[in-house]
Rosetta silent file (secondary structure, phi, psi, omega in degrees, C-alpha in Angstrom):
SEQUENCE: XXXXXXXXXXXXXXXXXXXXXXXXXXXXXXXXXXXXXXXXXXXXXXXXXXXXXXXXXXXXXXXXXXXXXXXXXXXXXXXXXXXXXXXXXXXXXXXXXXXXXXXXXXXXXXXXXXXXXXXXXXXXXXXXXXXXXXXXXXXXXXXXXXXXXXXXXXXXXXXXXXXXXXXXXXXXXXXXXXXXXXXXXXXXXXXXXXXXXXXXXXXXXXXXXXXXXXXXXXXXXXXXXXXXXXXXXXXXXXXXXXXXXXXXXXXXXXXXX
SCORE:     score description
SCORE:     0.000 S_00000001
   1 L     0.000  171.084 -147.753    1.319   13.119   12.918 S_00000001
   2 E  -146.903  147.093  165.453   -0.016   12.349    9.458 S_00000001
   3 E  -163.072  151.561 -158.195    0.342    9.406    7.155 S_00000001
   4 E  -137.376  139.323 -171.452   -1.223    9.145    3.756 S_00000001
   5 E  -148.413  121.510  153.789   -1.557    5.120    2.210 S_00000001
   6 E  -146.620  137.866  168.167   -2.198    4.768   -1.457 S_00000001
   7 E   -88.809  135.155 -171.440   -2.095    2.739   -4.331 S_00000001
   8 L   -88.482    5.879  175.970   -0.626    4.647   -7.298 S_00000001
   9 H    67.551   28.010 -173.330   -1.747    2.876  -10.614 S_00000001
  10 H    56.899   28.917 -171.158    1.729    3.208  -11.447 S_00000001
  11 H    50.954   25.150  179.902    1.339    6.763  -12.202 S_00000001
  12 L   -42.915  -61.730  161.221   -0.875    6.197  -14.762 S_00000001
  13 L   -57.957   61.042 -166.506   -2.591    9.837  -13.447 S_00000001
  14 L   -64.936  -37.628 -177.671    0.877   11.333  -13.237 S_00000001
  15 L   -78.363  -51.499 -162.985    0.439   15.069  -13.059 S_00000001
  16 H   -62.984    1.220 -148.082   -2.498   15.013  -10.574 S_00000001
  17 H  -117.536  -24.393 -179.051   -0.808   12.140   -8.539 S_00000001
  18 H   -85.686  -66.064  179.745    2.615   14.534   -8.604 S_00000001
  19 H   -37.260  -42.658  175.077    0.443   17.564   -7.549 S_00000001
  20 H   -60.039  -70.273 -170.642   -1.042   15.672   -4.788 S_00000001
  21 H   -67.085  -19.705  167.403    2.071   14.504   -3.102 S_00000001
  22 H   -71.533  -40.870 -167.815    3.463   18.216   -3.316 S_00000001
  23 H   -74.946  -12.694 -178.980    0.735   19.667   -1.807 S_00000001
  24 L   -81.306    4.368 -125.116    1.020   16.647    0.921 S_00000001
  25 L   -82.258  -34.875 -162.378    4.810   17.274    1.063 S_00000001
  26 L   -88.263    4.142 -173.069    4.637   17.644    4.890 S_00000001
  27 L   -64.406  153.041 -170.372    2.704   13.976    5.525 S_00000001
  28 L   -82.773  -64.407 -174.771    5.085   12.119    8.554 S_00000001
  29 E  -120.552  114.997  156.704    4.665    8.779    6.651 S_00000001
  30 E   -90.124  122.159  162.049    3.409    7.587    2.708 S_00000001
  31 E   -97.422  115.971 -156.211    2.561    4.297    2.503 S_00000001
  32 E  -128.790  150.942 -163.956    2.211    3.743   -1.225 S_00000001
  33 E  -112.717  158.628  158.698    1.244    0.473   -3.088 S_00000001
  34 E    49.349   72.796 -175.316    1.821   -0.511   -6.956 S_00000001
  35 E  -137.675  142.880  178.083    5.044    1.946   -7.633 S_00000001
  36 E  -108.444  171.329 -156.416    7.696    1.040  -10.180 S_00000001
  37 L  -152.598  121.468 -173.606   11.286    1.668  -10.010 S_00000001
  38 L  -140.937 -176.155 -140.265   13.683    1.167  -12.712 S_00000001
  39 L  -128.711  -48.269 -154.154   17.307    1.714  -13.808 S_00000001
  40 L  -107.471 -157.867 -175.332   17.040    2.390  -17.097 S_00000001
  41 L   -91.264   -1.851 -172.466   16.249    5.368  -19.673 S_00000001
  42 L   -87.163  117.723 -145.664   12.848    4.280  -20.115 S_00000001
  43 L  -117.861    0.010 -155.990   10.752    6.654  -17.733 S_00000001
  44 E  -157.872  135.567 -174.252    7.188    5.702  -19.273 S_00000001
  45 E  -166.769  122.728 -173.060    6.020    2.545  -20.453 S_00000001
  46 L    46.313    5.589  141.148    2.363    1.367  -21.961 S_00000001
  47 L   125.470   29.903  179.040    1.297    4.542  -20.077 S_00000001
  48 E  -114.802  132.794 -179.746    2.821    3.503  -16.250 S_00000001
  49 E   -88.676  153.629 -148.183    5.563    5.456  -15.240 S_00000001
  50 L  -119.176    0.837  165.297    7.957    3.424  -14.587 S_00000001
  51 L  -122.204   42.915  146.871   10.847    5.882  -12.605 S_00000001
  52 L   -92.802    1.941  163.933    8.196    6.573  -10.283 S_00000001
  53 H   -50.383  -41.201 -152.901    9.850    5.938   -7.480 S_00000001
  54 H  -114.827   -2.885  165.223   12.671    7.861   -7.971 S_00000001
  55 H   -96.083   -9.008 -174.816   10.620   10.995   -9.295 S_00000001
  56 H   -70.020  -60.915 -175.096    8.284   10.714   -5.558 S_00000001
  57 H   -20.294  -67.605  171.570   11.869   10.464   -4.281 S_00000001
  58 H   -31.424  -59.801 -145.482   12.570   13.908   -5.619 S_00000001
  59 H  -110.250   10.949  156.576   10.302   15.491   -4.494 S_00000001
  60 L   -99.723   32.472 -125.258   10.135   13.957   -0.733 S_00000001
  61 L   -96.965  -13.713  167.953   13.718   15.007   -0.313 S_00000001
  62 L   -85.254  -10.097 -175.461   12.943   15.380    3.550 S_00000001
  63 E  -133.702  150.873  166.155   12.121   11.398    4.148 S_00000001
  64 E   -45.176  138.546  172.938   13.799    8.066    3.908 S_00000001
  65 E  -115.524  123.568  165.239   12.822    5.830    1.106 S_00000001
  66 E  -117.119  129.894  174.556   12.196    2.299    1.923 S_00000001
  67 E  -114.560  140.414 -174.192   11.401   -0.017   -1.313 S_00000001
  68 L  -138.815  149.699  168.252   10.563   -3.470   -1.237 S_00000001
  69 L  -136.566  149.557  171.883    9.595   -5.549   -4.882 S_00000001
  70 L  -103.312  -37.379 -163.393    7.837   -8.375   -5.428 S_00000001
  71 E  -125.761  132.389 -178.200    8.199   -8.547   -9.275 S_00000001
  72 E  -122.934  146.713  164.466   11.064   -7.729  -11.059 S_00000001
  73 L    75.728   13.677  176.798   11.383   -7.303  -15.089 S_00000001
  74 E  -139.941  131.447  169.466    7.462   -7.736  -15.895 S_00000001
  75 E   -97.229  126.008 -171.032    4.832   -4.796  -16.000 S_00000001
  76 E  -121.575   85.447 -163.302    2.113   -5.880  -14.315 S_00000001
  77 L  -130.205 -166.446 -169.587   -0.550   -3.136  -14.394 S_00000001
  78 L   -39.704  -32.939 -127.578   -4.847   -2.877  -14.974 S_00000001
  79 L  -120.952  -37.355  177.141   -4.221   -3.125  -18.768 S_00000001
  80 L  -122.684  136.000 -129.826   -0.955   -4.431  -19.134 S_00000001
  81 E  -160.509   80.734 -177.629    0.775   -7.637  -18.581 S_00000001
  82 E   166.495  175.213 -177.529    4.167   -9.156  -19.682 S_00000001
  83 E   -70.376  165.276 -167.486    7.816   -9.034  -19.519 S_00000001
  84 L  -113.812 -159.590 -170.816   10.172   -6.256  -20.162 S_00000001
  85 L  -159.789  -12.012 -168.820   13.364   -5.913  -22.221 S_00000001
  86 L  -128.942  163.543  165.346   14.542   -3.075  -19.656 S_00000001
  87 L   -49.268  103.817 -152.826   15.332   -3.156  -15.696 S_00000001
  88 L  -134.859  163.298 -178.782   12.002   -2.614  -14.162 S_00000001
  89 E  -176.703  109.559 -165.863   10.567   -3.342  -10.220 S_00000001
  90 E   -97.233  127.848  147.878    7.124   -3.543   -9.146 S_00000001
  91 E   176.125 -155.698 -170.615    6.406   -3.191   -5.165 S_00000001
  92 E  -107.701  170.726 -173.922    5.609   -0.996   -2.698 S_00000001
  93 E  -129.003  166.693  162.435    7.583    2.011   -1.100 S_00000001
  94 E  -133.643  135.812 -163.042    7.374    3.615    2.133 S_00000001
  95 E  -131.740  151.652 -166.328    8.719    7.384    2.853 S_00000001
  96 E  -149.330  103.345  171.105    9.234    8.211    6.355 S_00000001
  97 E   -34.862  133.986  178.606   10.560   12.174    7.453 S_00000001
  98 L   -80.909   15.944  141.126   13.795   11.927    8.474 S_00000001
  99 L   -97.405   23.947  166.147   13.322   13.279   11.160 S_00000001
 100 L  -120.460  152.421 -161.998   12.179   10.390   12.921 S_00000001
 101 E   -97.503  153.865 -173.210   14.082    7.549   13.880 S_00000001
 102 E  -122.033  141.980 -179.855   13.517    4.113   12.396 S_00000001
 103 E  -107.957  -52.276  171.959   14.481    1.237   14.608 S_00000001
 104 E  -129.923  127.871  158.563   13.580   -1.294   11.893 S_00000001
 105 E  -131.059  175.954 -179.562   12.393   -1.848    8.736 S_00000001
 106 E   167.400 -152.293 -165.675   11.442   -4.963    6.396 S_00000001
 107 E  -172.495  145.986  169.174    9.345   -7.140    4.813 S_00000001
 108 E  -157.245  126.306 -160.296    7.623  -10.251    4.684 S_00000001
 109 E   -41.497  105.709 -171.261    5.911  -12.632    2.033 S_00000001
 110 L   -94.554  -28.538 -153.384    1.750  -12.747    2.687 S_00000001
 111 L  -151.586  133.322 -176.528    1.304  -15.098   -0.935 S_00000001
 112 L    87.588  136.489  164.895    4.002  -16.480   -3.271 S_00000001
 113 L  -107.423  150.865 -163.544    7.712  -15.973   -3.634 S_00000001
 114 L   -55.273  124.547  144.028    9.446  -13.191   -5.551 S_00000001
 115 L    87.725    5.530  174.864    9.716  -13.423   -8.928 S_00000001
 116 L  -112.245  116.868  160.834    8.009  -17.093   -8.957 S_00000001
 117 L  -109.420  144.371  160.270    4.636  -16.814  -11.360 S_00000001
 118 L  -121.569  109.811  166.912    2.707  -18.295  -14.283 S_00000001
 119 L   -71.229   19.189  167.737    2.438  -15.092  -16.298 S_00000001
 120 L  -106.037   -2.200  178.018   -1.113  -16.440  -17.820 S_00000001
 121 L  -131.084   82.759   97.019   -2.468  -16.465  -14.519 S_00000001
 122 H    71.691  -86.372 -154.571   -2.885  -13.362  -12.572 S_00000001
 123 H   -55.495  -23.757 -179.973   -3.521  -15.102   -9.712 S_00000001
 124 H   -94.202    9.700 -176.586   -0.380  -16.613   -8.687 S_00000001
 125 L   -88.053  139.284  178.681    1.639  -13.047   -8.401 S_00000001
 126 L   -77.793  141.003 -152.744    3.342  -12.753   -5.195 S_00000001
 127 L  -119.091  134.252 -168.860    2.231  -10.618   -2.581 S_00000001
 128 E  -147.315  167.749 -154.969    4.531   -8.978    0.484 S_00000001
 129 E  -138.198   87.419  146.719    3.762   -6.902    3.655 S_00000001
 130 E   -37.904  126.430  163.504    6.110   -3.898    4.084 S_00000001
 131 E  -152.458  140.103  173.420    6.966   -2.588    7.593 S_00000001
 132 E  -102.249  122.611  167.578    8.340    0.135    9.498 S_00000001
 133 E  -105.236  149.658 -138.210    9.439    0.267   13.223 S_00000001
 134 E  -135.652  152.325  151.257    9.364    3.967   14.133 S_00000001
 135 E  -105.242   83.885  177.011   10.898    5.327   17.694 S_00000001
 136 E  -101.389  101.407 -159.607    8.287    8.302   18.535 S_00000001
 137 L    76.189   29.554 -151.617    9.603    9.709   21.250 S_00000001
 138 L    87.598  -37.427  167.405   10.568    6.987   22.896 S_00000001
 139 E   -39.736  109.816  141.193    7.069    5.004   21.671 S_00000001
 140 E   -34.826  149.028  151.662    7.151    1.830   19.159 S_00000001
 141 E  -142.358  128.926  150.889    5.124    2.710   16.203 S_00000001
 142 E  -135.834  149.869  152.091    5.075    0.233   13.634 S_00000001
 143 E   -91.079  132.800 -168.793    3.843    0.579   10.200 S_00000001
 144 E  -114.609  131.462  159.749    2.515   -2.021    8.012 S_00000001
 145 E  -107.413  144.866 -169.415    1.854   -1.561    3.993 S_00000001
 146 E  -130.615  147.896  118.734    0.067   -4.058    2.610 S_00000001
 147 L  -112.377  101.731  176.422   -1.032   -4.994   -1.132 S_00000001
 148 L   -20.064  145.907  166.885   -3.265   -7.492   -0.698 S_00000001
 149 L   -72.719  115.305  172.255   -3.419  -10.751   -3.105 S_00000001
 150 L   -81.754  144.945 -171.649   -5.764  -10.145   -6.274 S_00000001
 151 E  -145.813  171.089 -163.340   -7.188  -13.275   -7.719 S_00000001
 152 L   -93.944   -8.454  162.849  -10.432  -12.863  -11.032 S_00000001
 153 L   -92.366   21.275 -165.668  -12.894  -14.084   -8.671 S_00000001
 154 E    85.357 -124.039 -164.320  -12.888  -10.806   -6.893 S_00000001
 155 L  -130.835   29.970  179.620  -12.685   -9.188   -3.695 S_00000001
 156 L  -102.008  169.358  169.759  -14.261  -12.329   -1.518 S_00000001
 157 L   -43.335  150.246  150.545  -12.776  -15.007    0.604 S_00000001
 158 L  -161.214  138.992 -154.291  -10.178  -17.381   -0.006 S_00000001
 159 H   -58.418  -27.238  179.640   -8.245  -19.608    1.263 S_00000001
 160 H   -76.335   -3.937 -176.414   -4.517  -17.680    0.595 S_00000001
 161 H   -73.055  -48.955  178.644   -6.531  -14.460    1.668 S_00000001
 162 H   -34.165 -107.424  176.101   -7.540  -16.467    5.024 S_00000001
 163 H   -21.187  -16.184  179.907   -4.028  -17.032    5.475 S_00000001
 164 H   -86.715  -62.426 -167.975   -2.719  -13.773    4.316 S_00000001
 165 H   -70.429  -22.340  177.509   -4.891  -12.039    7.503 S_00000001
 166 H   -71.403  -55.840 -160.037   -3.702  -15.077    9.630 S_00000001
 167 H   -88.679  -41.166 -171.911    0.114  -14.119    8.756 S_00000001
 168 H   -86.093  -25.450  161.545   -0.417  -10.247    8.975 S_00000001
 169 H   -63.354  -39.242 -175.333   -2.051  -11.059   13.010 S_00000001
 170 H   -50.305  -61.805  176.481    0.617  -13.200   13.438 S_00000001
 171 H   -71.658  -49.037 -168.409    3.435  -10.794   12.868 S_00000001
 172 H   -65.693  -33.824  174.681    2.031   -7.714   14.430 S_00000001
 173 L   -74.784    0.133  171.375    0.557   -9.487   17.653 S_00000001
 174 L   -86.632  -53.049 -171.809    4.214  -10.436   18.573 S_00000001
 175 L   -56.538  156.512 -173.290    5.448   -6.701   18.405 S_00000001
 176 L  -115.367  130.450  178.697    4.948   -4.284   21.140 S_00000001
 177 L   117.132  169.001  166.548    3.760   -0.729   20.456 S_00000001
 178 E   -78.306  145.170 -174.578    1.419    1.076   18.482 S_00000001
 179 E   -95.571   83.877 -162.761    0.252   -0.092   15.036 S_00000001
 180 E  -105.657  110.336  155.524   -0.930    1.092   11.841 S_00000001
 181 E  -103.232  105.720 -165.265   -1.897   -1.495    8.894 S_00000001
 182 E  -140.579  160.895  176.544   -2.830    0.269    5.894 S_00000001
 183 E   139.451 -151.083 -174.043   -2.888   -0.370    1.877 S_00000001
 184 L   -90.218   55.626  161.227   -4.584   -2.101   -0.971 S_00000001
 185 L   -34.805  -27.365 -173.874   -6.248   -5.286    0.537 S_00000001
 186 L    68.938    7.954 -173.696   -7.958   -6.310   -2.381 S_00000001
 187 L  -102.354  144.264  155.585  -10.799   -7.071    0.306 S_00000001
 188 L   -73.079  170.098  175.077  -14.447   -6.693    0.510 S_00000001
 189 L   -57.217  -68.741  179.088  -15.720   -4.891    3.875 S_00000001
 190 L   -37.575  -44.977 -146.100  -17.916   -8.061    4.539 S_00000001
 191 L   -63.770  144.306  176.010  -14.933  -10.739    3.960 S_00000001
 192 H   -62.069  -50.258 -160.260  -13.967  -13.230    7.022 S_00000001
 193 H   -68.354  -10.193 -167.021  -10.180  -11.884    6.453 S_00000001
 194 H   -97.956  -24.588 -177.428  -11.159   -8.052    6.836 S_00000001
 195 H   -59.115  -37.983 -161.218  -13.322   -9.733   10.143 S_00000001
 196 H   -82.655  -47.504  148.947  -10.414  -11.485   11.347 S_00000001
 197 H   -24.593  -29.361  172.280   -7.874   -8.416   11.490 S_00000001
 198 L   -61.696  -33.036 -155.311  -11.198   -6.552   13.024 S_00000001
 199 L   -75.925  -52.012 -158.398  -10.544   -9.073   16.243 S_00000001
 200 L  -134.695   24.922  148.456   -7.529   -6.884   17.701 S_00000001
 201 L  -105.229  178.488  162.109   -7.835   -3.263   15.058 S_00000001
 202 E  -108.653  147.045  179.916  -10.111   -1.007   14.731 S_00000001
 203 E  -120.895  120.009 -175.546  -10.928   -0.376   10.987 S_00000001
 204 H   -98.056   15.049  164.171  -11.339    2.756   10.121 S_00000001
 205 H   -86.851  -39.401  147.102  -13.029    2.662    7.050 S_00000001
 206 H   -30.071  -67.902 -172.724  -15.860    0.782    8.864 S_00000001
 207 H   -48.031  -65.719 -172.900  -15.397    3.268   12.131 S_00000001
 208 L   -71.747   -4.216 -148.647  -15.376    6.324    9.966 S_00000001
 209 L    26.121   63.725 -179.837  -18.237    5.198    7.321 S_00000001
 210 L   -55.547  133.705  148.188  -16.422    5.287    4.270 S_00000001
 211 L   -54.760  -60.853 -174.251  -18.284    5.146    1.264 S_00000001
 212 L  -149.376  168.898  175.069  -15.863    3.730   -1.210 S_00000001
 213 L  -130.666   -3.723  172.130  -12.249    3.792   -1.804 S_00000001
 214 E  -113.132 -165.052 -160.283  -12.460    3.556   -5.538 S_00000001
 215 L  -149.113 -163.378  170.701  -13.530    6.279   -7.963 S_00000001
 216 L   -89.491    4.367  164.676  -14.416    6.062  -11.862 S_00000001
 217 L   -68.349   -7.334 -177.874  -11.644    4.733  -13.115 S_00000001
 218 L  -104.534  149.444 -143.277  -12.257    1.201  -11.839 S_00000001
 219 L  -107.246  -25.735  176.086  -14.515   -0.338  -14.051 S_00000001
 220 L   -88.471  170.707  176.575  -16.241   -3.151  -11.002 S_00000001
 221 L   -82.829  -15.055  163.617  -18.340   -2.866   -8.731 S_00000001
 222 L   -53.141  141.689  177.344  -16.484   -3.304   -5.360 S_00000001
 223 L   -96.086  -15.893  176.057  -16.493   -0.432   -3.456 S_00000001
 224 L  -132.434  136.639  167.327  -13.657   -1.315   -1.351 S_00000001
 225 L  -153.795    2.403 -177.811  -10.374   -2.395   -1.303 S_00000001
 226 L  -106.475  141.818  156.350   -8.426    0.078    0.739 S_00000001
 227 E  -150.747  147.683  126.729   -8.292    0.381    4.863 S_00000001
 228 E   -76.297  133.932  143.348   -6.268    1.475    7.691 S_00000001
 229 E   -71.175  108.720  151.118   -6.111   -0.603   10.763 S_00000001
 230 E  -132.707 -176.474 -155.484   -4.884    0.686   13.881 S_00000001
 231 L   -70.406  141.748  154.908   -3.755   -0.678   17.778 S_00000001
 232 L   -33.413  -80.991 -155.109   -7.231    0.516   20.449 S_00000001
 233 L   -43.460  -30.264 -169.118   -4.461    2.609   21.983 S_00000001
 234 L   -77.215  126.211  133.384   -3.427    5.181   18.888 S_00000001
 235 L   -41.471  117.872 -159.208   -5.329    8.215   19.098 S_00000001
 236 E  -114.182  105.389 -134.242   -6.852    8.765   16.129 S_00000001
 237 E  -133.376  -49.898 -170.833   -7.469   13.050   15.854 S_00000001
 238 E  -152.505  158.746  178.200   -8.892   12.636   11.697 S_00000001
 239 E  -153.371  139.224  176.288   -9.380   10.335    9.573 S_00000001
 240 E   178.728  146.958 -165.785  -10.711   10.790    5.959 S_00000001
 241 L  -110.696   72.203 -160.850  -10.838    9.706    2.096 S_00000001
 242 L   -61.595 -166.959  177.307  -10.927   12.570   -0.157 S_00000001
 243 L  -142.413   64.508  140.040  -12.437   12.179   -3.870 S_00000001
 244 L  -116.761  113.558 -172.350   -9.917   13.049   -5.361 S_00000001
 245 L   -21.367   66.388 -175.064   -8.820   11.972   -9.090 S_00000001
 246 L  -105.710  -35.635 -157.387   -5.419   10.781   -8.505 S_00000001
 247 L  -144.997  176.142  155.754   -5.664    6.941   -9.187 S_00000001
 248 L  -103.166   -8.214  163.837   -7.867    4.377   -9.997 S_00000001
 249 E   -94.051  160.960 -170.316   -7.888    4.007   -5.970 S_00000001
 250 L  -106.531  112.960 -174.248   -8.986    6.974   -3.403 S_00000001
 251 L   -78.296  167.573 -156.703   -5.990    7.936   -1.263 S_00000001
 252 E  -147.479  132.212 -158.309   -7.152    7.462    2.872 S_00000001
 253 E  -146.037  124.647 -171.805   -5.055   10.570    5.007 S_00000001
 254 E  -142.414  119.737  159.317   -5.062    9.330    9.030 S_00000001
 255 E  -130.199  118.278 -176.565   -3.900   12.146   11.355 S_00000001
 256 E  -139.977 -176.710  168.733   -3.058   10.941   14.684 S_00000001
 257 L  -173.907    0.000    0.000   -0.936   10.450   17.983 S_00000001
């Protein structure tokens, strides 16, 4: 099986980021971070597309779409920052071939509550943890998307990060089966919270010696903010981070079973 976890800039990169998921068309699972979803006629906004959901949608016409938002009615991207005038919803999506059966899906709050902010501070936007429960073959699988909480001192400890990796062990060590945690942490490598998640995953950005997970569009100096996690038991057959110009993030492609 296959599963591909990215964050999409909002489709800032639109063609190559369309191109990509066609030639990917046959990935089992996308786990995709920072995708908007709207309503209205407006399909492009301050340069994020903002019906990307529902153009991935198109063109994944073989898998289930599960959407979850955190933010509703504000674009909240690198550059841009404020409220809307049109229907608009910021979260993450998950696409899952339909031919596999989902037992569950859902969501659950790592920082914040929906739609509560101070839109002069960054720091307070609320952050949720996406999941899939998968039946393969009889097998639990569940999948976790994450986008991590961003805050202006960077990609270091803190206490809601602490607590964010405390809350994503929390949930996953009750379920039974195998596991995949993947997204946009918003974490250094080094960081207590990517240590504490280390205690029962494997990280396979570590494992595999990623370089980086960003590219040149991000203007700092962290080299990381993306990982997959998975359970000792999943059988892990590739793992790998292409460099390709899609994002301002590097999508990370896990083929396993």
């Amino acid at each position: 099986m296959k599963l591909i976890s990215l964050n999409t800039w909002g489709g800032k990169l639109y063609k190559p980021l369309i191109s990509f998921i066609k030639q990917h068309y046959d990935t089992d699972i996308f786990c995709l971070q920072e995708v908007f979803k709207t309503k209205s006629a407006i399909k492009i906004s301050a340069g994020y597309r903002t019906s990307l959901l529902s153009e991935i949608s198109r063109l994944l016409k073989n898998h289930n779409e599960y959407f979850k938002s955190s933010i509703d009615n504000y674009l909240s991207g690198s550059f841009q920052k404020h409220f809307t005038d049109f229907d608009l919803s910021s979260g993450s999506a998950i696409f899952v071939n339909k031919e596999i059966k989902i037992i569950k899906q859902g969501f659950f709050s790592v920082f914040g509550e929906k739609n509560n902010f101070n839109p002069l501070d960054t720091d307070t936007m609320p952050r949720i943890a996406q999941y899939v429960i998968l039946n393969l073959e009889g097998k639990k699988l569940i999948v976790c998307n994450l986008h991590g909480i961003w805050t202006r001192e960077g990609k270091v400890d803190t206490i809601s990060r602490i607590k964010q990796s405390k809350m994503i062990r929390d949930f996953l060590d009750k379920l039974a089966g195998n596991k995949i945690l993947c997204g946009d942490f918003n974490l250094d490598i080094k960081t207590e919270s990517i240590k504490m998640l280390e205690q029962s995953m494997r990280n396979l950005i570590k494992e595999y010696k990623i370089a980086t997970t960003r590219n040149k569009f991000y203007p700092g100096k962290e080299k990381f903010a993306d990982y997959i996690f998975v359970s000792s038991d999943l059988k892990v057959s590739n793992f790998k981070v292409p460099k390709v110009i899609i994002s301002d993030h590097l999508p990370m492609i896990l083929e396993f079973s």
